[in-house]
C-alpha positions as a LaTeX table, in Angstrom:
\begin{tabular}{lrrr}
\hline
Residue & $x$ (\AA) & $y$ (\AA) & $z$ (\AA) \\
\hline
Met1 & 9.39 & 18.16 & 12.90 \\
Val2 & 6.05 & 19.29 & 11.19 \\
Ser3 & 5.41 & 19.50 & 7.50 \\
Thr4 & 2.64 & 20.34 & 5.75 \\
Leu5 & 0.36 & 17.86 & 3.52 \\
Gly6 & $-1.23$ & 19.34 & 0.39 \\
Val7 & $-5.17$ & 18.66 & 0.48 \\
Ala8 & $-7.93$ & 19.18 & $-1.91$ \\
Val9 & $-11.82$ & 19.01 & $-1.56$ \\
Val10 & $-13.99$ & 17.49 & $-4.45$ \\
Gly11 & $-17.45$ & 18.59 & $-4.52$ \\
Phe12 & $-18.08$ & 21.71 & $-2.43$ \\
Gly13 & $-21.50$ & 21.35 & $-1.32$ \\
Trp14 & $-22.52$ & 21.28 & 2.67 \\
Met15 & $-20.53$ & 18.23 & 3.22 \\
Gly16 & $-17.45$ & 19.59 & 1.36 \\
Arg17 & $-17.92$ & 22.81 & 3.43 \\
Val18 & $-17.47$ & 20.38 & 6.84 \\
His19 & $-14.35$ & 18.69 & 5.54 \\
Thr20 & $-12.85$ & 22.07 & 4.82 \\
Gln21 & $-13.69$ & 23.48 & 8.18 \\
Ala22 & $-12.18$ & 20.28 & 9.72 \\
Tyr23 & $-8.73$ & 21.04 & 7.80 \\
Ser24 & $-8.80$ & 24.56 & 9.02 \\
Arg25 & $-9.51$ & 23.76 & 12.75 \\
Ile26 & $-7.03$ & 20.93 & 12.94 \\
Arg27 & $-3.88$ & 22.68 & 14.19 \\
His28 & $-5.87$ & 24.29 & 17.08 \\
His29 & $-7.09$ & 20.61 & 18.42 \\
Tyr30 & $-4.16$ & 18.66 & 17.08 \\
Pro31 & $-1.22$ & 20.82 & 16.95 \\
Gln32 & 1.05 & 17.59 & 17.66 \\
Leu33 & 0.33 & 15.99 & 14.31 \\
Ala34 & 3.42 & 15.53 & 12.34 \\
Arg35 & 1.85 & 16.65 & 8.97 \\
Leu36 & $-0.88$ & 19.78 & 9.06 \\
Pro37 & $-2.92$ & 20.18 & 6.04 \\
Glu38 & $-2.63$ & 22.84 & 3.44 \\
Leu39 & $-5.71$ & 23.83 & 1.29 \\
Val40 & $-4.36$ & 23.38 & $-2.36$ \\
Thr41 & $-7.18$ & 23.21 & $-4.57$ \\
Val42 & $-11.08$ & 23.00 & $-4.57$ \\
Ala43 & $-13.09$ & 21.34 & $-7.36$ \\
Glu44 & $-16.87$ & 22.19 & $-7.69$ \\
Glu45 & $-18.79$ & 22.08 & $-11.08$ \\
Val46 & $-21.38$ & 24.46 & $-10.11$ \\
Pro47 & $-20.30$ & 28.05 & $-11.33$ \\
Gly48 & $-18.80$ & 30.21 & $-8.88$ \\
Arg49 & $-19.01$ & 27.68 & $-5.81$ \\
Ala50 & $-15.39$ & 26.93 & $-5.95$ \\
Glu51 & $-14.32$ & 30.44 & $-6.14$ \\
Glu52 & $-16.56$ & 31.33 & $-3.10$ \\
Ala53 & $-14.79$ & 28.58 & $-1.19$ \\
Ala54 & $-11.34$ & 29.78 & $-2.14$ \\
Ala55 & $-12.25$ & 33.30 & $-0.96$ \\
Gln56 & $-13.44$ & 32.11 & 2.31 \\
Phe57 & $-11.65$ & 29.34 & 3.26 \\
Gly58 & $-7.99$ & 30.14 & 1.45 \\
Phe59 & $-7.65$ & 27.29 & $-1.25$ \\
Gly60 & $-4.67$ & 28.43 & $-3.36$ \\
Ser61 & $-6.52$ & 27.33 & $-6.63$ \\
Thr62 & $-10.04$ & 26.23 & $-8.16$ \\
Thr63 & $-11.09$ & 24.24 & $-10.78$ \\
Arg64 & $-14.46$ & 22.74 & $-12.15$ \\
Asp65 & $-12.92$ & 19.26 & $-13.17$ \\
Trp66 & $-11.92$ & 17.03 & $-10.57$ \\
Arg67 & $-9.54$ & 15.47 & $-12.98$ \\
Glu68 & $-7.25$ & 18.22 & $-12.68$ \\
Val69 & $-6.98$ & 17.49 & $-8.94$ \\
Ala70 & $-6.11$ & 13.83 & $-9.70$ \\
Ala71 & $-2.86$ & 15.33 & $-12.01$ \\
Asp72 & $-1.93$ & 17.93 & $-9.56$ \\
Pro73 & 1.32 & 17.16 & $-7.85$ \\
Arg74 & 0.61 & 19.55 & $-5.16$ \\
Val75 & $-2.01$ & 17.53 & $-3.76$ \\
His76 & $-1.22$ & 14.56 & $-1.64$ \\
Ala77 & $-4.76$ & 13.71 & 0.08 \\
Val78 & $-8.28$ & 14.53 & $-1.31$ \\
Ser79 & $-11.82$ & 14.95 & 0.45 \\
Ile80 & $-14.32$ & 13.25 & $-1.94$ \\
Thr81 & $-17.60$ & 14.90 & $-0.97$ \\
Ala82 & $-19.20$ & 14.87 & $-4.26$ \\
Pro83 & $-22.64$ & 13.11 & $-5.04$ \\
Asn84 & $-22.90$ & 9.31 & $-4.55$ \\
Phe85 & $-22.83$ & 8.00 & $-8.18$ \\
Leu86 & $-19.32$ & 10.00 & $-8.41$ \\
His87 & $-17.79$ & 8.32 & $-5.52$ \\
Arg88 & $-16.51$ & 4.81 & $-7.31$ \\
Glu89 & $-14.99$ & 6.93 & $-10.71$ \\
Ile90 & $-13.19$ & 9.66 & $-8.41$ \\
Gly91 & $-12.05$ & 7.57 & $-5.44$ \\
Val92 & $-10.64$ & 4.93 & $-8.10$ \\
Ala93 & $-8.98$ & 7.76 & $-9.90$ \\
Met94 & $-7.51$ & 9.56 & $-6.83$ \\
Ala95 & $-5.93$ & 6.35 & $-5.40$ \\
Gln96 & $-4.46$ & 5.28 & $-8.86$ \\
Ala97 & $-2.90$ & 8.90 & $-9.01$ \\
Gly98 & $-1.26$ & 8.14 & $-5.46$ \\
Lys99 & $-3.65$ & 10.48 & $-3.30$ \\
His100 & $-4.90$ & 9.44 & 0.08 \\
Ile101 & $-8.74$ & 9.63 & 0.36 \\
Trp102 & $-11.27$ & 10.70 & 2.87 \\
Ile103 & $-14.62$ & 9.67 & 1.27 \\
Glu104 & $-17.97$ & 10.28 & 2.27 \\
Lys105 & $-20.22$ & 7.00 & 2.63 \\
Pro106 & $-21.83$ & 5.13 & 1.23 \\
Val107 & $-18.88$ & 5.29 & $-1.26$ \\
Gly108 & $-20.94$ & 4.88 & $-4.17$ \\
Leu109 & $-24.21$ & 3.06 & $-5.03$ \\
Thr110 & $-23.59$ & $-0.74$ & $-4.28$ \\
Ala111 & $-21.12$ & $-2.96$ & $-2.48$ \\
Glu112 & $-19.35$ & $-3.52$ & $-5.82$ \\
Asp113 & $-18.69$ & 0.28 & $-6.00$ \\
Ala114 & $-16.96$ & 0.73 & $-2.70$ \\
Gly115 & $-15.01$ & $-2.65$ & $-3.43$ \\
Ala116 & $-13.71$ & $-1.32$ & $-6.50$ \\
Val117 & $-12.58$ & 1.91 & $-4.37$ \\
Ala118 & $-11.09$ & $-0.18$ & $-1.68$ \\
Asp119 & $-9.11$ & $-2.35$ & $-4.07$ \\
Ala120 & $-7.87$ & 0.87 & $-5.79$ \\
Val121 & $-6.56$ & 1.96 & $-1.99$ \\
Ala122 & $-4.80$ & $-1.29$ & $-1.30$ \\
Lys123 & $-3.06$ & $-1.57$ & $-4.90$ \\
Ala124 & $-1.55$ & 2.14 & $-4.61$ \\
Gly125 & $-0.89$ & 1.76 & $-1.03$ \\
Val126 & $-2.44$ & 4.95 & 0.04 \\
Gln127 & $-4.52$ & 5.57 & 3.26 \\
Gly128 & $-8.24$ & 5.58 & 2.90 \\
Thr129 & $-10.81$ & 6.75 & 5.64 \\
Val130 & $-14.55$ & 6.97 & 5.44 \\
Gly131 & $-17.08$ & 9.48 & 6.70 \\
Phe132 & $-18.80$ & 7.40 & 9.45 \\
Asn133 & $-18.79$ & 10.25 & 11.92 \\
Tyr134 & $-21.05$ & 9.08 & 14.81 \\
Arg135 & $-18.47$ & 6.39 & 15.94 \\
Asn136 & $-16.22$ & 9.55 & 16.81 \\
Ala137 & $-18.72$ & 10.75 & 19.76 \\
Pro138 & $-16.79$ & 10.13 & 22.83 \\
Ala139 & $-19.76$ & 8.73 & 24.35 \\
Val140 & $-19.95$ & 6.14 & 21.46 \\
Ser141 & $-16.40$ & 5.28 & 22.24 \\
Tyr142 & $-17.15$ & 4.93 & 25.87 \\
Ala143 & $-20.03$ & 2.59 & 25.17 \\
Arg144 & $-17.69$ & 0.55 & 22.90 \\
Glu145 & $-15.13$ & 0.13 & 25.86 \\
Leu146 & $-18.05$ & $-0.97$ & 28.37 \\
Ile147 & $-19.58$ & $-3.48$ & 25.81 \\
Ala148 & $-16.08$ & $-4.79$ & 24.92 \\
Ser149 & $-14.93$ & $-5.22$ & 28.82 \\
Gly150 & $-18.03$ & $-6.77$ & 29.77 \\
Glu151 & $-19.39$ & $-4.32$ & 32.14 \\
Ile152 & $-22.75$ & $-4.66$ & 30.83 \\
Gly153 & $-22.44$ & $-8.78$ & 30.60 \\
Thr154 & $-22.73$ & $-10.39$ & 27.08 \\
Ala155 & $-24.57$ & $-8.10$ & 24.62 \\
Thr156 & $-27.78$ & $-9.84$ & 23.63 \\
His157 & $-29.59$ & $-6.90$ & 21.39 \\
Val158 & $-29.57$ & $-3.70$ & 20.43 \\
Arg159 & $-31.86$ & $-1.01$ & 18.92 \\
Ile160 & $-30.39$ & 1.69 & 16.46 \\
Arg161 & $-32.90$ & 4.54 & 15.02 \\
Leu162 & $-31.91$ & 7.26 & 12.59 \\
Phe163 & $-34.89$ & 9.45 & 12.14 \\
Ser164 & $-34.95$ & 12.79 & 10.39 \\
Asp165 & $-37.36$ & 15.29 & 8.85 \\
Tyr166 & $-34.88$ & 16.51 & 5.87 \\
Ala167 & $-37.07$ & 15.08 & 3.25 \\
Ala168 & $-40.56$ & 15.40 & 5.01 \\
His169 & $-41.72$ & 18.36 & 3.17 \\
Pro170 & $-43.73$ & 17.19 & $-0.08$ \\
Glu171 & $-42.06$ & 20.50 & $-1.75$ \\
Gly172 & $-38.71$ & 18.95 & $-1.38$ \\
Ala173 & $-36.85$ & 19.33 & $-4.79$ \\
Leu174 & $-36.53$ & 15.89 & $-6.79$ \\
Thr175 & $-32.44$ & 16.15 & $-6.67$ \\
Trp176 & $-29.92$ & 13.33 & $-7.44$ \\
Arg177 & $-30.65$ & 11.69 & $-3.77$ \\
Tyr178 & $-34.06$ & 10.59 & $-4.94$ \\
Glu179 & $-32.75$ & 9.07 & $-8.14$ \\
Arg180 & $-31.63$ & 5.28 & $-8.23$ \\
Gly181 & $-29.14$ & 5.76 & $-10.70$ \\
Arg182 & $-27.42$ & 8.92 & $-9.03$ \\
Gly183 & $-28.43$ & 8.62 & $-5.17$ \\
Gly184 & $-28.35$ & 4.91 & $-4.98$ \\
Ser185 & $-30.46$ & 3.33 & $-2.27$ \\
Gly186 & $-32.10$ & 6.14 & $-0.50$ \\
Val187 & $-32.40$ & 6.39 & 3.21 \\
Leu188 & $-30.39$ & 3.13 & 3.16 \\
Gly189 & $-27.26$ & 4.87 & 1.83 \\
Asp190 & $-27.92$ & 8.02 & 3.55 \\
Leu191 & $-28.93$ & 7.25 & 7.29 \\
Ala192 & $-28.91$ & 3.40 & 7.55 \\
Ser193 & $-25.09$ & 3.32 & 6.30 \\
His194 & $-24.49$ & 5.10 & 9.69 \\
Gly195 & $-26.75$ & 2.64 & 11.55 \\
Val196 & $-24.71$ & $-0.27$ & 10.19 \\
Asp197 & $-21.61$ & 1.06 & 10.91 \\
Leu198 & $-22.61$ & 1.71 & 14.59 \\
Ala199 & $-24.06$ & $-1.78$ & 14.83 \\
Arg200 & $-20.69$ & $-3.33$ & 13.84 \\
Phe201 & $-18.66$ & $-0.94$ & 15.91 \\
Leu202 & $-20.52$ & $-1.92$ & 18.94 \\
Leu203 & $-21.56$ & $-5.38$ & 18.57 \\
Gly204 & $-19.28$ & $-6.71$ & 15.74 \\
Asp205 & $-20.09$ & $-8.29$ & 12.29 \\
Ile206 & $-23.55$ & $-8.85$ & 11.10 \\
Ala207 & $-24.48$ & $-12.45$ & 9.87 \\
Ser208 & $-27.92$ & $-12.13$ & 8.49 \\
Leu209 & $-30.76$ & $-9.64$ & 8.22 \\
Ala210 & $-34.15$ & $-9.21$ & 6.94 \\
Ala211 & $-35.71$ & $-5.57$ & 5.83 \\
Asp212 & $-38.68$ & $-4.12$ & 4.99 \\
Thr213 & $-38.75$ & $-0.59$ & 2.72 \\
Ala214 & $-41.07$ & 1.92 & 1.77 \\
Val215 & $-41.63$ & 5.35 & $-0.39$ \\
Phe216 & $-43.96$ & 7.64 & 1.33 \\
Ile217 & $-43.46$ & 10.52 & $-0.96$ \\
Pro218 & $-43.76$ & 9.14 & $-4.35$ \\
Glu219 & $-43.56$ & 12.46 & $-6.39$ \\
Arg220 & $-41.48$ & 15.51 & $-6.01$ \\
Ala221 & $-40.90$ & 18.44 & $-8.30$ \\
Arg222 & $-37.78$ & 18.88 & $-10.34$ \\
Pro223 & $-35.28$ & 21.61 & $-9.33$ \\
Thr224 & $-34.92$ & 24.53 & $-11.88$ \\
Gly225 & $-31.39$ & 25.32 & $-11.17$ \\
Ala226 & $-28.25$ & 24.16 & $-8.93$ \\
Thr227 & $-28.92$ & 22.92 & $-5.61$ \\
Ala228 & $-27.02$ & 22.13 & $-2.30$ \\
Gly229 & $-28.54$ & 20.41 & 0.77 \\
His230 & $-31.99$ & 19.76 & 0.95 \\
Thr231 & $-33.71$ & 22.83 & $-0.96$ \\
Arg232 & $-37.39$ & 23.11 & $-2.06$ \\
Ala233 & $-38.86$ & 23.20 & $-5.24$ \\
Thr234 & $-42.44$ & 24.23 & $-6.46$ \\
Gly235 & $-44.07$ & 24.46 & $-9.77$ \\
Gly236 & $-41.47$ & 22.19 & $-11.57$ \\
Glu237 & $-42.19$ & 19.12 & $-13.43$ \\
Leu238 & $-43.08$ & 16.15 & $-11.14$ \\
Gly239 & $-40.84$ & 13.08 & $-11.23$ \\
Pro240 & $-41.02$ & 9.82 & $-9.31$ \\
Val241 & $-39.13$ & 9.09 & $-6.18$ \\
Glu242 & $-36.87$ & 6.19 & $-7.10$ \\
Asn243 & $-35.43$ & 5.14 & $-4.04$ \\
Glu244 & $-36.39$ & 4.45 & $-0.25$ \\
Asp245 & $-37.60$ & 6.98 & 2.27 \\
Tyr246 & $-38.04$ & 4.43 & 5.19 \\
Val247 & $-36.09$ & 1.02 & 6.14 \\
Asn248 & $-36.69$ & $-1.37$ & 8.90 \\
Cys249 & $-34.26$ & $-4.29$ & 9.43 \\
Leu250 & $-33.75$ & $-7.26$ & 11.87 \\
Leu251 & $-30.25$ & $-8.26$ & 12.33 \\
Arg252 & $-28.49$ & $-11.27$ & 13.53 \\
Phe253 & $-25.05$ & $-10.80$ & 14.72 \\
Ala254 & $-22.00$ & $-13.29$ & 14.24 \\
Ser255 & $-21.89$ & $-13.21$ & 18.26 \\
Gly256 & $-25.44$ & $-14.40$ & 18.62 \\
Ala257 & $-26.93$ & $-10.95$ & 19.49 \\
Arg258 & $-30.08$ & $-9.65$ & 17.95 \\
Gly259 & $-30.58$ & $-6.19$ & 16.65 \\
Val260 & $-33.34$ & $-3.99$ & 15.12 \\
Leu261 & $-32.22$ & $-1.00$ & 12.92 \\
Glu262 & $-34.79$ & 1.62 & 11.73 \\
Ala263 & $-34.16$ & 4.65 & 9.54 \\
Cys264 & $-36.59$ & 7.27 & 8.13 \\
Arg265 & $-35.94$ & 10.71 & 6.12 \\
Val266 & $-39.48$ & 11.74 & 5.94 \\
Ser267 & $-40.35$ & 11.57 & 9.78 \\
Val268 & $-42.32$ & 14.81 & 10.49 \\
Gly269 & $-41.38$ & 16.06 & 13.95 \\
Glu270 & $-37.81$ & 14.50 & 14.30 \\
Gln271 & $-34.83$ & 16.41 & 13.73 \\
Asn272 & $-31.69$ & 14.03 & 13.73 \\
Asn273 & $-33.05$ & 11.69 & 15.97 \\
Tyr274 & $-30.16$ & 9.21 & 15.92 \\
Gly275 & $-29.28$ & 6.83 & 18.63 \\
Phe276 & $-29.05$ & 3.36 & 20.14 \\
Glu277 & $-29.42$ & 1.27 & 23.13 \\
Val278 & $-27.52$ & $-1.93$ & 23.75 \\
His279 & $-28.66$ & $-4.34$ & 26.15 \\
Gly280 & $-26.59$ & $-7.08$ & 27.94 \\
Thr281 & $-26.91$ & $-9.74$ & 30.50 \\
Lys282 & $-26.10$ & $-7.45$ & 33.40 \\
Gly283 & $-26.69$ & $-4.16$ & 32.01 \\
Ala284 & $-27.22$ & $-1.49$ & 29.24 \\
Val285 & $-25.94$ & 1.48 & 27.47 \\
Phe286 & $-28.15$ & 4.36 & 25.90 \\
Trp287 & $-27.14$ & 7.28 & 23.69 \\
Asp288 & $-28.73$ & 9.98 & 21.76 \\
Phe289 & $-27.13$ & 12.17 & 19.21 \\
Arg290 & $-29.07$ & 15.21 & 20.37 \\
Arg291 & $-27.40$ & 14.67 & 23.74 \\
Met292 & $-24.15$ & 13.79 & 22.50 \\
Gly293 & $-21.94$ & 14.19 & 25.30 \\
Glu294 & $-24.31$ & 11.87 & 27.75 \\
Leu295 & $-24.25$ & 8.30 & 28.18 \\
Gly296 & $-26.96$ & 6.13 & 30.01 \\
Val297 & $-25.44$ & 3.34 & 31.81 \\
Ser298 & $-26.95$ & 0.50 & 33.82 \\
Arg299 & $-24.51$ & $-1.89$ & 35.29 \\
Gly300 & $-24.24$ & $-3.84$ & 38.38 \\
Thr301 & $-25.74$ & $-6.93$ & 39.82 \\
Ala302 & $-29.25$ & $-6.16$ & 40.44 \\
Tyr303 & $-30.55$ & $-7.08$ & 37.17 \\
Gln304 & $-34.17$ & $-6.48$ & 38.11 \\
Asp305 & $-35.03$ & $-2.68$ & 39.13 \\
Gln306 & $-31.45$ & $-1.70$ & 38.13 \\
Pro307 & $-31.00$ & 2.03 & 37.96 \\
Val308 & $-29.43$ & 4.05 & 34.88 \\
Ser309 & $-26.88$ & 6.75 & 35.58 \\
Thr310 & $-26.13$ & 9.35 & 33.32 \\
Val311 & $-22.38$ & 9.60 & 32.51 \\
Tyr312 & $-21.29$ & 13.22 & 31.16 \\
Val313 & $-18.29$ & 12.50 & 28.94 \\
Gly314 & $-15.08$ & 14.04 & 29.83 \\
Pro315 & $-11.46$ & 13.89 & 28.54 \\
Gly316 & $-10.89$ & 10.19 & 29.44 \\
His317 & $-13.55$ & 9.35 & 26.77 \\
Gly318 & $-12.64$ & 9.02 & 23.27 \\
Glu319 & $-11.06$ & 12.43 & 21.49 \\
Tyr320 & $-12.72$ & 14.52 & 24.09 \\
Gly321 & $-9.97$ & 15.93 & 25.75 \\
Ala322 & $-8.66$ & 17.67 & 22.38 \\
Phe323 & $-11.65$ & 19.64 & 22.56 \\
Gln324 & $-12.45$ & 20.58 & 26.18 \\
Pro325 & $-10.77$ & 20.39 & 29.50 \\
Gly326 & $-13.48$ & 19.13 & 31.61 \\
Ser327 & $-16.32$ & 16.87 & 31.70 \\
Ala328 & $-19.95$ & 18.35 & 30.61 \\
Thr329 & $-19.20$ & 20.91 & 28.20 \\
Ser330 & $-20.84$ & 20.22 & 24.97 \\
Met331 & $-19.30$ & 19.18 & 21.56 \\
Gly332 & $-20.95$ & 19.60 & 18.14 \\
Tyr333 & $-21.26$ & 17.64 & 14.96 \\
Asp334 & $-18.67$ & 19.43 & 13.29 \\
Asp335 & $-16.20$ & 18.45 & 16.04 \\
Leu336 & $-16.52$ & 14.57 & 15.03 \\
Lys337 & $-15.51$ & 15.68 & 11.58 \\
Val338 & $-12.41$ & 17.34 & 13.06 \\
Ile339 & $-11.66$ & 13.85 & 14.96 \\
Glu340 & $-12.29$ & 12.18 & 11.50 \\
Ala341 & $-9.78$ & 14.49 & 9.69 \\
His342 & $-7.29$ & 14.07 & 12.74 \\
Asn343 & $-7.64$ & 10.12 & 12.19 \\
Phe344 & $-7.16$ & 10.37 & 8.15 \\
Leu345 & $-4.14$ & 12.83 & 8.52 \\
Arg346 & $-2.71$ & 10.65 & 11.39 \\
Ser347 & $-3.11$ & 7.26 & 9.20 \\
Ile348 & $-0.95$ & 9.08 & 6.39 \\
Ala349 & 1.56 & 10.05 & 8.84 \\
Asp350 & 1.88 & 6.66 & 10.41 \\
Gly351 & 1.22 & 4.42 & 7.43 \\
Thr352 & $-1.23$ & 2.69 & 9.67 \\
Ala353 & $-5.49$ & 3.09 & 9.33 \\
His354 & $-6.88$ & 5.08 & 12.38 \\
Gly355 & $-10.66$ & 5.21 & 12.18 \\
Pro356 & $-13.04$ & 3.48 & 9.58 \\
Thr357 & $-11.52$ & 2.02 & 6.49 \\
Leu358 & $-12.82$ & 1.37 & 3.23 \\
Glu359 & $-13.05$ & $-2.47$ & 4.31 \\
Asp360 & $-15.59$ & $-1.09$ & 6.74 \\
Ala361 & $-17.44$ & 0.87 & 4.05 \\
Val362 & $-17.57$ & $-2.27$ & 1.92 \\
Arg363 & $-19.20$ & $-4.25$ & 4.90 \\
Ser364 & $-21.59$ & $-1.35$ & 5.34 \\
Ala365 & $-22.61$ & $-1.42$ & 1.78 \\
Ala366 & $-22.95$ & $-5.17$ & 1.62 \\
Ala367 & $-25.44$ & $-4.93$ & 4.45 \\
Leu368 & $-27.34$ & $-2.29$ & 2.69 \\
Asp369 & $-27.34$ & $-4.51$ & $-0.69$ \\
Ala370 & $-28.69$ & $-7.16$ & 1.74 \\
Met371 & $-31.40$ & $-5.00$ & 2.95 \\
Ser372 & $-32.49$ & $-4.33$ & $-0.69$ \\
Arg373 & $-32.54$ & $-7.75$ & $-1.71$ \\
Ser374 & $-34.15$ & $-8.58$ & 1.58 \\
Ala375 & $-37.09$ & $-6.25$ & 1.09 \\
Glu376 & $-37.48$ & $-7.19$ & $-2.47$ \\
Arg377 & $-37.88$ & $-11.01$ & $-1.85$ \\
Gly378 & $-39.32$ & $-10.87$ & 1.54 \\
Cys379 & $-36.95$ & $-13.27$ & 3.19 \\
Trp380 & $-33.78$ & $-13.39$ & 5.59 \\
Val381 & $-30.51$ & $-12.60$ & 3.62 \\
Ser382 & $-27.06$ & $-14.00$ & 4.93 \\
Leu383 & $-24.10$ & $-11.84$ & 4.86 \\
Ala384 & $-21.58$ & $-14.83$ & 5.52 \\
\hline
\end{tabular}
């Protein structure tokens, strides 16, 4: 018997909209779910934004105070898509109120913040998942299967890249994203957190790392009003960019594999250039987010001059079959969040975690903290 689950969204910027759209699409792609979401309320402090969300998506009520969500008995699960500096306070409060939480990465500003939310979730006995969406791509799921099964031999090294131009314009507004106290560690928390999750998802735990960081646009203009996403500002008072535009990092895995992770938010000419190459003793796998439904695969016994084949993912790969009936039909970013919503709701129904957990967020945040320490000290940092 199918029942409904009251859900709320806290923070209705772009990511809040993405979560809401994912909830709205769940019944179309996963009609077999035991509990389907009902959009109960949306919390957003920017005047008028919550009301617009309710009018468009059908939330039953609105509020400007997220604390009202924590106290609302109609709400059983909450999407936390507010700015990073609010993640810890909201996450802990929602868990303590008995709400299941789907929280966007990096789950606060530090590993301590992520750990506090993880502890609250564990103590409350609720389910918690994190927005590491790129691991949900069917091609990434298939790559993990090939690596784990030994199809490419023993994994020896990986290169992970996350290049974007969303902050490349010098007129990009000095929003909370560029402040250490509210945005945290800049591109580390924004993009490199995904890279760390992909590294761990594919090759296992990271043992140690060495990193270098840089700020390439040191000043930006302060915005004069409410912002959403990556807006431009001109003529405002200039302020310092306090966190990183760029990071490169050497990785040593517990397995003995090696890795390189590089992320940048000011890469002119790069739009969502995210991907990885994993090499093994007998082959390799290659993935580019911009060609999300393709996986380059090299396997066999030739070793030298061994060719690479392109595999178009299909119903047998990850969650592809919930969206398309045959191979090579494109999926998009929003589909990955639908998969994420499905895993969250299934976790609640089963009482067992599906998808990335708060522990994954803690491990990712610990690696980001280690990158910051390594860049500051100029040395390798252990994660053991």
